[in-house]
PDB file of C-alpha atoms and ligand atoms in Angstrom:
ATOM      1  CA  UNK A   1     -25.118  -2.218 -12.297  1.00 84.00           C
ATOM      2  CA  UNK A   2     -27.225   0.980 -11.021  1.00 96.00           C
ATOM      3  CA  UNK A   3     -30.924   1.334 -11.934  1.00 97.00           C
ATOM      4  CA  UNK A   4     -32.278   4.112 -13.841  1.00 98.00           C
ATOM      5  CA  UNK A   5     -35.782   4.612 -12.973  1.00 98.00           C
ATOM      6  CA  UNK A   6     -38.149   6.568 -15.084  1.00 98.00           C
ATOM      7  CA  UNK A   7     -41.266   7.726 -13.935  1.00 98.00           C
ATOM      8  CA  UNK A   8     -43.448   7.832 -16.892  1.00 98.00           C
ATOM      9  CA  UNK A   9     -46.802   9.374 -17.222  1.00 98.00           C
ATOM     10  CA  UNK A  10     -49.652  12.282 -18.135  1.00 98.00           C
ATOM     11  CA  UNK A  11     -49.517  15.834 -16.392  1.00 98.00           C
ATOM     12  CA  UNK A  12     -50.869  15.345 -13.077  1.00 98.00           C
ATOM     13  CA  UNK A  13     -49.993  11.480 -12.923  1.00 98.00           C
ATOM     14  CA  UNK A  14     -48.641  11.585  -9.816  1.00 98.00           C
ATOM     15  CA  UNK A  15     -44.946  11.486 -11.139  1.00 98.00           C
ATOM     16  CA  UNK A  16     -43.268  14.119  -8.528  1.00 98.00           C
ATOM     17  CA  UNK A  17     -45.048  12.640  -5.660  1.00 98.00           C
ATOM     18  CA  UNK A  18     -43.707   8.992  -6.025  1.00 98.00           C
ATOM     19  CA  UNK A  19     -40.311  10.671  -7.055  1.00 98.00           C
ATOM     20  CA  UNK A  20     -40.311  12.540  -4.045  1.00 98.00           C
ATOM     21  CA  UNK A  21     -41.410   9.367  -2.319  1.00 98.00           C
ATOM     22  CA  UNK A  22     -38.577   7.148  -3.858  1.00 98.00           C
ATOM     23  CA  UNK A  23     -36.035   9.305  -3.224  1.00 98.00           C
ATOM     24  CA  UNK A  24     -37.234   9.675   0.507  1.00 97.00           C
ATOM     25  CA  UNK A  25     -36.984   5.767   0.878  1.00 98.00           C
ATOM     26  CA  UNK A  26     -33.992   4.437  -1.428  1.00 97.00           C
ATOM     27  CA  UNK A  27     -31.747   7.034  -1.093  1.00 97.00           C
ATOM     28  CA  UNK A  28     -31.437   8.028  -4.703  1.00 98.00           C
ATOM     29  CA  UNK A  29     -31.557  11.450  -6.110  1.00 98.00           C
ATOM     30  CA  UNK A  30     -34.764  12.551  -7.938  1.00 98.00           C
ATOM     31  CA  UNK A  31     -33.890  14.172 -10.745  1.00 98.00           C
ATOM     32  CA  UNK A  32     -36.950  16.156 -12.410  1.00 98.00           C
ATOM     33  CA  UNK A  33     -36.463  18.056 -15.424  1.00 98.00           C
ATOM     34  CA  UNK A  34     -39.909  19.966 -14.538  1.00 97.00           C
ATOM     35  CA  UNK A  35     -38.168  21.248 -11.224  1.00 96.00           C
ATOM     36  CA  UNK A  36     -34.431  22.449 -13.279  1.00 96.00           C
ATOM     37  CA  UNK A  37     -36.404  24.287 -15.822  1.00 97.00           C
ATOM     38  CA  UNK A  38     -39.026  26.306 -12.932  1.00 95.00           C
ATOM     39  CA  UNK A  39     -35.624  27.279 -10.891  1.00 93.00           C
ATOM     40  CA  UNK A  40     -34.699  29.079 -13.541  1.00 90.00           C
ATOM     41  CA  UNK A  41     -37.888  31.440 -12.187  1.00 84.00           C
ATOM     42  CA  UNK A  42     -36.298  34.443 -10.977  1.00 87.00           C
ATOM     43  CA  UNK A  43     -32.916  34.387 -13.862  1.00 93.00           C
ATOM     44  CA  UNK A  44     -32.987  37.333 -15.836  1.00 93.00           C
ATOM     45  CA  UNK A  45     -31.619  36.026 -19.327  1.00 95.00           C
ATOM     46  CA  UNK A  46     -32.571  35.515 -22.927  1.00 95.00           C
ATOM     47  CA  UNK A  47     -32.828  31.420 -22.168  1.00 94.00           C
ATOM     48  CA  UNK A  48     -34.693  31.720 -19.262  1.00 96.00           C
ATOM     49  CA  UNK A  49     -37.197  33.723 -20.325  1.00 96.00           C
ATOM     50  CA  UNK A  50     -37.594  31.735 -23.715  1.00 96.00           C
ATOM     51  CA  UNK A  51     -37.760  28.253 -21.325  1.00 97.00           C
ATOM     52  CA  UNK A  52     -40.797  30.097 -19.707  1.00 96.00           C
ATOM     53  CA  UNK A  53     -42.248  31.183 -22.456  1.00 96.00           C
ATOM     54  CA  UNK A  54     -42.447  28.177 -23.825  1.00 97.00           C
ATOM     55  CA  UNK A  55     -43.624  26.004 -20.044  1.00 97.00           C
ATOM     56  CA  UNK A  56     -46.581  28.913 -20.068  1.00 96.00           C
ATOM     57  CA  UNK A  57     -47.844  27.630 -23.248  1.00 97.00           C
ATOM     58  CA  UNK A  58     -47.622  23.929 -22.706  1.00 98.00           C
ATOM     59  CA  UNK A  59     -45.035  22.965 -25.132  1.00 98.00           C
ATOM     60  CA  UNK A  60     -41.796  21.057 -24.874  1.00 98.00           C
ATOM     61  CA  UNK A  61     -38.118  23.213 -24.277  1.00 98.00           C
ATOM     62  CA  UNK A  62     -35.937  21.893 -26.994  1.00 98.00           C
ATOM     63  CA  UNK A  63     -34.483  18.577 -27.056  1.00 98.00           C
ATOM     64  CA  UNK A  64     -30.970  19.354 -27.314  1.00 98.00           C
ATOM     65  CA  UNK A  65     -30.986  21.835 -23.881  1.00 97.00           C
ATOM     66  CA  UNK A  66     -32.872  19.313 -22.266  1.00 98.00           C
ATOM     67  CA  UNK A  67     -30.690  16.092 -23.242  1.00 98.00           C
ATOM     68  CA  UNK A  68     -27.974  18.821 -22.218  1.00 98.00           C
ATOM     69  CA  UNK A  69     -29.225  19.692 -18.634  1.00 97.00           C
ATOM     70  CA  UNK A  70     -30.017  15.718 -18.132  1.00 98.00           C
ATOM     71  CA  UNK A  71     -26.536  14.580 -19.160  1.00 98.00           C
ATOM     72  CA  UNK A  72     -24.573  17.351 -16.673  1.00 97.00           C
ATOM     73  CA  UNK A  73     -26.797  16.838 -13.711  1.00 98.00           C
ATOM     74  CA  UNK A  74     -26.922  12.913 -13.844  1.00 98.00           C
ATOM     75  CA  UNK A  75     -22.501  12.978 -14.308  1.00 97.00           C
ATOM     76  CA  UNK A  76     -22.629  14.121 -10.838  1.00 98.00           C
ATOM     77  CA  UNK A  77     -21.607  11.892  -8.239  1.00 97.00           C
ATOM     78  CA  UNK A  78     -25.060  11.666  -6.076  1.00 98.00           C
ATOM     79  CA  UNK A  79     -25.971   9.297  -9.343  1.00 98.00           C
ATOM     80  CA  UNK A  80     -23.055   6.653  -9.159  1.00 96.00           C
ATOM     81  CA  UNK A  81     -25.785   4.417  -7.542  1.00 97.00           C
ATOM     82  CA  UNK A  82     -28.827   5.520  -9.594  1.00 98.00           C
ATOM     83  CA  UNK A  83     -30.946   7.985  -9.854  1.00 98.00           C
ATOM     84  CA  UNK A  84     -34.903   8.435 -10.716  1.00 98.00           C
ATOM     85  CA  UNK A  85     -36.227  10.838 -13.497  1.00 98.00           C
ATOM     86  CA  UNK A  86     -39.285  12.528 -13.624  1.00 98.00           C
ATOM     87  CA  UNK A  87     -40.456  13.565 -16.542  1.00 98.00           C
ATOM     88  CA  UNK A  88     -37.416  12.399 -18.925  1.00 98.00           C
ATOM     89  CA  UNK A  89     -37.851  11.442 -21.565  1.00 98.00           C
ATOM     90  CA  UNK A  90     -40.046  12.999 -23.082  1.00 98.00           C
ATOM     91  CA  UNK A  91     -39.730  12.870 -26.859  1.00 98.00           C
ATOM     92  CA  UNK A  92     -38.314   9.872 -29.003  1.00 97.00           C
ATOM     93  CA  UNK A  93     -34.654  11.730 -29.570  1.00 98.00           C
ATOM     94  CA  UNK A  94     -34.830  12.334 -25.537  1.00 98.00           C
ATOM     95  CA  UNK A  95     -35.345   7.993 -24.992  1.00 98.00           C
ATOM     96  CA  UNK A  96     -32.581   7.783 -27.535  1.00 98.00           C
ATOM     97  CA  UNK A  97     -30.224   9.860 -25.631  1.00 98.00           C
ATOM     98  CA  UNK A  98     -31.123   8.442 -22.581  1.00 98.00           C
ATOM     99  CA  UNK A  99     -30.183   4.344 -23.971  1.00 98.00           C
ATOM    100  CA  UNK A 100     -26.949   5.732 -24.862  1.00 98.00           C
ATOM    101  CA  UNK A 101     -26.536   7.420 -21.252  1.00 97.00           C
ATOM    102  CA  UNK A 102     -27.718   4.133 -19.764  1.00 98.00           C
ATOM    103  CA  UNK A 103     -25.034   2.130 -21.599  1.00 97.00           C
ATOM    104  CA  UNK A 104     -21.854   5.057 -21.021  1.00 97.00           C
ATOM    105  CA  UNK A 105     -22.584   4.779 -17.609  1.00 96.00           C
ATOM    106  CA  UNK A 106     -23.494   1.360 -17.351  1.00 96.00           C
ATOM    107  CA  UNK A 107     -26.722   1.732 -16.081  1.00 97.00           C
ATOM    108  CA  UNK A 108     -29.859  -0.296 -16.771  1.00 97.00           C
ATOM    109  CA  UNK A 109     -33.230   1.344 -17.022  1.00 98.00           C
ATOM    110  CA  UNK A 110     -36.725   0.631 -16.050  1.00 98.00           C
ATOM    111  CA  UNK A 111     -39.337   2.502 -16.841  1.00 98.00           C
ATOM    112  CA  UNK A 112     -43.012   2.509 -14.652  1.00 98.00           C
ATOM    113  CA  UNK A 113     -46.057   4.215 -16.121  1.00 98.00           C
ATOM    114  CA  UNK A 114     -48.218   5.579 -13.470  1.00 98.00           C
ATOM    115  CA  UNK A 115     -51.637   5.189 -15.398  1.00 98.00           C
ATOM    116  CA  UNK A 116     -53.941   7.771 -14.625  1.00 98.00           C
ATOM    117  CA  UNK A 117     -57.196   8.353 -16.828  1.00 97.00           C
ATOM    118  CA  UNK A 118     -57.611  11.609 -18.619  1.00 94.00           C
ATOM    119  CA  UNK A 119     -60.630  12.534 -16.552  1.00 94.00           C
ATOM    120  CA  UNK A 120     -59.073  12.929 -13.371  1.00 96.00           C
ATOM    121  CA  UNK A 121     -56.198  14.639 -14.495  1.00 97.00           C
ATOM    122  CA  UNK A 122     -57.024  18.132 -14.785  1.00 95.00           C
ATOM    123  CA  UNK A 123     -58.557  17.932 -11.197  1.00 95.00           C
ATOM    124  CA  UNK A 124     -55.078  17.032 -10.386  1.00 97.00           C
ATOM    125  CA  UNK A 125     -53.207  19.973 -11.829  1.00 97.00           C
ATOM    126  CA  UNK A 126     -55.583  22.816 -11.207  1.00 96.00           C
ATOM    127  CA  UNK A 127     -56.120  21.508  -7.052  1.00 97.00           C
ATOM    128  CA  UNK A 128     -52.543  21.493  -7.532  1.00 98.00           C
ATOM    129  CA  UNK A 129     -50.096  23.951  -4.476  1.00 98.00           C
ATOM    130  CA  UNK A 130     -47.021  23.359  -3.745  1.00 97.00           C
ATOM    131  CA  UNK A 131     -44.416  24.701  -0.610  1.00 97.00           C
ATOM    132  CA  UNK A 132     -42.112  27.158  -1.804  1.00 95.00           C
ATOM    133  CA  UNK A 133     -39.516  25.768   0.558  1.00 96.00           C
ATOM    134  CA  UNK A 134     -39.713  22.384   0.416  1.00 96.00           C
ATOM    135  CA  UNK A 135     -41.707  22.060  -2.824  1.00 95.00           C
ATOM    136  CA  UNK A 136     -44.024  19.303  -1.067  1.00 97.00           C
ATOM    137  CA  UNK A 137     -47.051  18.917  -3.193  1.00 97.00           C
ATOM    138  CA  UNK A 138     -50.638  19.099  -2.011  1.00 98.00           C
ATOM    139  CA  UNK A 139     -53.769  19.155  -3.799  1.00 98.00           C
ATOM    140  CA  UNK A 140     -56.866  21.228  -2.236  1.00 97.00           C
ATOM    141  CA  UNK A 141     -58.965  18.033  -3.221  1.00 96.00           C
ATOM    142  CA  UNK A 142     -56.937  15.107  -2.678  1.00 96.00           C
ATOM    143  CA  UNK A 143     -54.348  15.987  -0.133  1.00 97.00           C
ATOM    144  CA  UNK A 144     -54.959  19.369   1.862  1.00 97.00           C
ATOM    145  CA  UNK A 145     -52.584  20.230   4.063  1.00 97.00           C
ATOM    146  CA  UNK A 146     -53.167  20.047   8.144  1.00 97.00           C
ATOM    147  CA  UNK A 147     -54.006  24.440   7.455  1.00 96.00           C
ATOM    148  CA  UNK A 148     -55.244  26.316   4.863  1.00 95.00           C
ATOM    149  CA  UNK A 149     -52.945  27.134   2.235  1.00 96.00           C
ATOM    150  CA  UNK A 150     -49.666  26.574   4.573  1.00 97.00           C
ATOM    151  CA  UNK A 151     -46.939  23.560   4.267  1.00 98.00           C
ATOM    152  CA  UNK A 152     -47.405  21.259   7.194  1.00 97.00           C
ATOM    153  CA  UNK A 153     -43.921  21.465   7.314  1.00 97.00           C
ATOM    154  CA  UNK A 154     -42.962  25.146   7.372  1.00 97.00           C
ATOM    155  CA  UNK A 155     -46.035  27.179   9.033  1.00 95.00           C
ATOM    156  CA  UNK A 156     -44.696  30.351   7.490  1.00 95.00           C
ATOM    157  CA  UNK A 157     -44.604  29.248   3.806  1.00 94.00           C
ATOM    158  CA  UNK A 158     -47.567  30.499   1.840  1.00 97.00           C
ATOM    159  CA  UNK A 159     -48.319  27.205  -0.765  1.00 98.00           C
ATOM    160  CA  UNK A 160     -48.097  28.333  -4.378  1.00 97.00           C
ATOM    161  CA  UNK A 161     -49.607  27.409  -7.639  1.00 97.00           C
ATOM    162  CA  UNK A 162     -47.548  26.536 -10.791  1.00 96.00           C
ATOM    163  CA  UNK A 163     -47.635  29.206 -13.243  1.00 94.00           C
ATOM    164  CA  UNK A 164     -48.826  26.365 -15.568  1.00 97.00           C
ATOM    165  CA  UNK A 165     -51.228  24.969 -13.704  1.00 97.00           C
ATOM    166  CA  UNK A 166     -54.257  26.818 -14.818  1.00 96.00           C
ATOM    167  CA  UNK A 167     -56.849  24.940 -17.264  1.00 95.00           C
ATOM    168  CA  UNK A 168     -55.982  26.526 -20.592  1.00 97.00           C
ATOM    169  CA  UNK A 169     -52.241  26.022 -19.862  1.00 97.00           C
ATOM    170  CA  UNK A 170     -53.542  22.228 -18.343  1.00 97.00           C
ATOM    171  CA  UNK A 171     -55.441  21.756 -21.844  1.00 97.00           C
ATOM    172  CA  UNK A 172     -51.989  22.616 -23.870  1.00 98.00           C
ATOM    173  CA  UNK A 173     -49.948  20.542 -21.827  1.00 98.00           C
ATOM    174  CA  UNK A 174     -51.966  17.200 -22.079  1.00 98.00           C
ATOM    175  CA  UNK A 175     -52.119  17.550 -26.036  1.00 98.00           C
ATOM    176  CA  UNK A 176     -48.479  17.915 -25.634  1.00 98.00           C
ATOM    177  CA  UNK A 177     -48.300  14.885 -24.088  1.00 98.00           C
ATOM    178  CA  UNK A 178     -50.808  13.063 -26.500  1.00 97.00           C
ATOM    179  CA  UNK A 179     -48.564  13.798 -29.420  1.00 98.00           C
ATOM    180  CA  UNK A 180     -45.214  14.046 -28.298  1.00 98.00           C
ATOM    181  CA  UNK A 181     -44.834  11.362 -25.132  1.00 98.00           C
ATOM    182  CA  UNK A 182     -47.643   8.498 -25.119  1.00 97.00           C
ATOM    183  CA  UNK A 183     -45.721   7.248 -27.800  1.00 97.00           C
ATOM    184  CA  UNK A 184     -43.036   6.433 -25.639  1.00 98.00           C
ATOM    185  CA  UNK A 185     -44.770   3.437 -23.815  1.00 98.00           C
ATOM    186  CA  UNK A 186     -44.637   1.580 -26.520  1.00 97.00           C
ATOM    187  CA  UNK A 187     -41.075   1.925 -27.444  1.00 96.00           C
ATOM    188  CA  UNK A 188     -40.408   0.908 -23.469  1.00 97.00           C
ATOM    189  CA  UNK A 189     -43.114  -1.594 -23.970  1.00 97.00           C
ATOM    190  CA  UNK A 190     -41.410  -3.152 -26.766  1.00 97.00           C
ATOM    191  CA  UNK A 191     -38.128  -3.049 -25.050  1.00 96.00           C
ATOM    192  CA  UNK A 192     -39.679  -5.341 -21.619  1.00 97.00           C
ATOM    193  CA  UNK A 193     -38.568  -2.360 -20.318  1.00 97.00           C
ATOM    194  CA  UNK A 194     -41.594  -1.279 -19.050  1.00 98.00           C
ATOM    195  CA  UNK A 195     -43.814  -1.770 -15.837  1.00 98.00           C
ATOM    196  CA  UNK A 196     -47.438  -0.011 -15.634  1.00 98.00           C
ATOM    197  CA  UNK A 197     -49.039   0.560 -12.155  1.00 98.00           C
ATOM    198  CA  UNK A 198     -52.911   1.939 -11.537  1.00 98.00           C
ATOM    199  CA  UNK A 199     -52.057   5.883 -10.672  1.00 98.00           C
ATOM    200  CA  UNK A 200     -55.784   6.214  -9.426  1.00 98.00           C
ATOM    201  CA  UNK A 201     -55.123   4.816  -5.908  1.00 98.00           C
ATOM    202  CA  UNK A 202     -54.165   5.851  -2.607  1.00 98.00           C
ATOM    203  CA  UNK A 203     -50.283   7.492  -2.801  1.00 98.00           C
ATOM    204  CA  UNK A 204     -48.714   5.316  -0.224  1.00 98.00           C
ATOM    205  CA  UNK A 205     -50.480   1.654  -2.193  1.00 98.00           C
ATOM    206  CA  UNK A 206     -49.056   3.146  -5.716  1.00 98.00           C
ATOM    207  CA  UNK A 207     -45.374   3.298  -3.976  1.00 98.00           C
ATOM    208  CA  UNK A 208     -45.849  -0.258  -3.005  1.00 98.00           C
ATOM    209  CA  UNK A 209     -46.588  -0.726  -5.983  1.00 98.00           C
ATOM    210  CA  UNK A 210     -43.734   0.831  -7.680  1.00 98.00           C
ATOM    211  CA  UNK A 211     -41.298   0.173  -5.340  1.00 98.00           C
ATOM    212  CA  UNK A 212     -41.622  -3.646  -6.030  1.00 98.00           C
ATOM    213  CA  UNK A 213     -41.247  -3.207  -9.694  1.00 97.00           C
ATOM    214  CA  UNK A 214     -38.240  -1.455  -9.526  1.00 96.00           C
ATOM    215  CA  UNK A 215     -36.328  -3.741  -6.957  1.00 88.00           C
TER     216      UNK A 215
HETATM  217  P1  LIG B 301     -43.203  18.839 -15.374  1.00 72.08           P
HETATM  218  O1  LIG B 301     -42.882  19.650 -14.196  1.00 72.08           O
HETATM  219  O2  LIG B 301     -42.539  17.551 -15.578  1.00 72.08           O
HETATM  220  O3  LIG B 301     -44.781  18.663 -15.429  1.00 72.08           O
HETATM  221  P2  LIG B 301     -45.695  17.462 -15.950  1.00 72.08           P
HETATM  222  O4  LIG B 301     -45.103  16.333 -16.668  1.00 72.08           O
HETATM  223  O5  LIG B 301     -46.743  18.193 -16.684  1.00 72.08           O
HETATM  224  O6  LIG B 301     -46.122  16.745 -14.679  1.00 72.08           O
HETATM  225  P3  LIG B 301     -46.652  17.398 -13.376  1.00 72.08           P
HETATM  226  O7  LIG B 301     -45.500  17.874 -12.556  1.00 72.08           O
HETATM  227  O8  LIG B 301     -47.733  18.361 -13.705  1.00 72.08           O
HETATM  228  O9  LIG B 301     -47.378  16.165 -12.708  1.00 72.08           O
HETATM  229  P4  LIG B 301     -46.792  14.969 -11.866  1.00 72.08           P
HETATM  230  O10 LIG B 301     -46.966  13.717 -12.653  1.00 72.08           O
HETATM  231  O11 LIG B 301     -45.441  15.263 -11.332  1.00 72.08           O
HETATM  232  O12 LIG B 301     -47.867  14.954 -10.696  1.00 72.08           O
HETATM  233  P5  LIG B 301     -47.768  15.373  -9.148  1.00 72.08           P
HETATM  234  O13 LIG B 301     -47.067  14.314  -8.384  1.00 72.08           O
HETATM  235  O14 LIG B 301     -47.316  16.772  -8.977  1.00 72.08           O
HETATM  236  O15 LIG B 301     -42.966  19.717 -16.682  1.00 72.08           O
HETATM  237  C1  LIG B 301     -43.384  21.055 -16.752  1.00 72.08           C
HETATM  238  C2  LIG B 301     -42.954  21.658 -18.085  1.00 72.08           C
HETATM  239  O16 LIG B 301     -41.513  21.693 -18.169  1.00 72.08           O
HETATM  240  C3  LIG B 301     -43.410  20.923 -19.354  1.00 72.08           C
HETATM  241  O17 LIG B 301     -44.712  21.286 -19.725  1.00 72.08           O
HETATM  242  C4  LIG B 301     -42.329  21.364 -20.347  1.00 72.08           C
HETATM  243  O18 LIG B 301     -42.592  22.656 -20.834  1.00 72.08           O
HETATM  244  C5  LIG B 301     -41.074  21.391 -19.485  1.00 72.08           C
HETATM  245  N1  LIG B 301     -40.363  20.097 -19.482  1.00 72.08           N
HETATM  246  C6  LIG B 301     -40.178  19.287 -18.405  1.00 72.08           C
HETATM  247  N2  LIG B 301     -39.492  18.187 -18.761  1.00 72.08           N
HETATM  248  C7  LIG B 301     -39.248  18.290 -20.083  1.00 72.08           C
HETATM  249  C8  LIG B 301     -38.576  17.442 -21.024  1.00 72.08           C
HETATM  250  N3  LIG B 301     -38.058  16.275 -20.682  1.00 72.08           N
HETATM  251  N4  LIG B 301     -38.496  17.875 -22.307  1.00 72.08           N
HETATM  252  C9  LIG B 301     -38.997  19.059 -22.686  1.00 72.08           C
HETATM  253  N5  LIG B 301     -39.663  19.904 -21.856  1.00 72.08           N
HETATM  254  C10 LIG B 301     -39.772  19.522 -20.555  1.00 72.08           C
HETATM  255  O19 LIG B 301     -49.323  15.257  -8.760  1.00 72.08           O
HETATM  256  C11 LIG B 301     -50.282  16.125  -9.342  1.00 72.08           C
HETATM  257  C12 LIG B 301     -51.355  16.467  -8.283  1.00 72.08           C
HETATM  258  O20 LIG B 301     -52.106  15.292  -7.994  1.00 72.08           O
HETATM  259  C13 LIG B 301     -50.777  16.967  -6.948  1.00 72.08           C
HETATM  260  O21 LIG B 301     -51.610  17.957  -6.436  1.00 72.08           O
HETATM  261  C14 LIG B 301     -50.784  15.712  -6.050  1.00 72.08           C
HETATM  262  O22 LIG B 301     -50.973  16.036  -4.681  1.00 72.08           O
HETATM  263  C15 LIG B 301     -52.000  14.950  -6.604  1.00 72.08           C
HETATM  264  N6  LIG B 301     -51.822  13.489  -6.554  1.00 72.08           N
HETATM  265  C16 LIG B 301     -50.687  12.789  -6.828  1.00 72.08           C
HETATM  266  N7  LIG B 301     -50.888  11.473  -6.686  1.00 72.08           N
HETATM  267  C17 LIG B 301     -52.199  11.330  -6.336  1.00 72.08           C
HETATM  268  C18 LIG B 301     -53.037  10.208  -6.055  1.00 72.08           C
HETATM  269  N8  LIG B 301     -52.551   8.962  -6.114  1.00 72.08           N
HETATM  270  N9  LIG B 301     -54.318  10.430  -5.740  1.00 72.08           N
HETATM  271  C19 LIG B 301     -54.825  11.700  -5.673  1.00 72.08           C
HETATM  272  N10 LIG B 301     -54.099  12.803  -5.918  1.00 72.08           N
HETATM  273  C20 LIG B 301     -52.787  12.627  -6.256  1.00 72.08           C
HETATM  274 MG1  LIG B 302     -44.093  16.884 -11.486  1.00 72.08          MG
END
């Protein structure tokens, strides 16, 4: 049976950067809804604009496009052996869909909260640039790249900031996640399905971390 691993978590948890981390190391494919609906960027039509309108003011796209997007992309065949999802689910209808996914593809899932205190989270977002080739994230506080404002990796790429990443937006989206997705811990908590791990250390000690959890 493959493993479904769901990174669970606040805004600014740290979610993308263990994805990105996990995917690196066990060769599974890091699926993050975040990333599907901001490559929509540049498309011209009705959907896309409405999916941005609604990211810019911190709200949730609708369950039933989301569910949608999550079902297609995880069918592919990258995901026969797992995959890892960042920042799915997000709402009580989305956990639903996803135990029914689980069992149609005969997956099981474990979910690890990445437990991050509220304080430290808006820090997180605003410091917040990513490359616009790679999409590595930095932070100008925690983790500056090697030279100002460019990817270590690709010299000529400018970092850029999320569109959502400014405070009011950062306000909007942690209510958000107050209301709509905290209540999800419990439901994986009262499942066993769920593993917590301290988000406020050191990157490489909370993928330790996670990694042995998920093994
Ligand atoms: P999404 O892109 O998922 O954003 P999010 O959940 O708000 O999470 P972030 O990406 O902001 O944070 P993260 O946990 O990935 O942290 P990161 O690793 O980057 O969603 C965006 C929007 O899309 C939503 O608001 C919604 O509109 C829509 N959407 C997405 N999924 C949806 C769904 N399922 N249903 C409906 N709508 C959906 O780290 C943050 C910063 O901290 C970085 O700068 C990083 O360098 C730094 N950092 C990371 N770890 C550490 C550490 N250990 N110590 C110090 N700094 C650290
Ligand atoms: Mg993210």
């Amino acid at each position: 049976m493959a493993k479904i691993i769901v990174l669970m978590g606040a805004p600014g948890a740290g979610k993308g950067t263990q994805a990105r981390l996990l995917q690196e190391r066990l060769h599974l494919p890091q699926i993050s809804t975040g990333d599907i609906f901001r490559s929509l960027k540049h498309s011209q039509t009705p959907l896309a604009q409405e999916v941005r309108d609604i990211m810019t003011r911190g709200h949730l796209v609708p369950d039933e496009l989301t569910i949608r997007l999550v079902k297609e992309r995880t069918a592919q065949d990258d995901c026969k052996d797992g995959y890892i999802l960042d920042g799915f689910p997000r709402t009580p209808a989305q956990a639903r869909s996803l135990e029914q996914l689980a069992e149609e593809q005969q997956n099981t899932i474990v979910a690890v909260l990445i437990d991050v205190p509220l304080e430290l989270l808006e820090k997180r977002m605003t410091g917040r640039r990513n490359c616009p080739v790679c999409n590595e994230i930095y932070n100008i506080y925690f983790k500056p790249p090697r030279n100002d404002n460019v990817c270590d990796l690709h010299p000529d790429a400018e970092l850029v900031q999320r569109a959502d990443d400014n405070s009011e937006t950062v306000r909007a989206r942690l209510a958000t996640y107050e209301q709509q997705t905290r209540p999800l811990i419990e439901f994986y908590e009262t499942a066993g399905l769920l593993r917590t791990v301290d988000g406020t250390r050191d990157p490489e000690v909370i993928y330790q971390d996670i990694e042995r959890n998920v093994k």
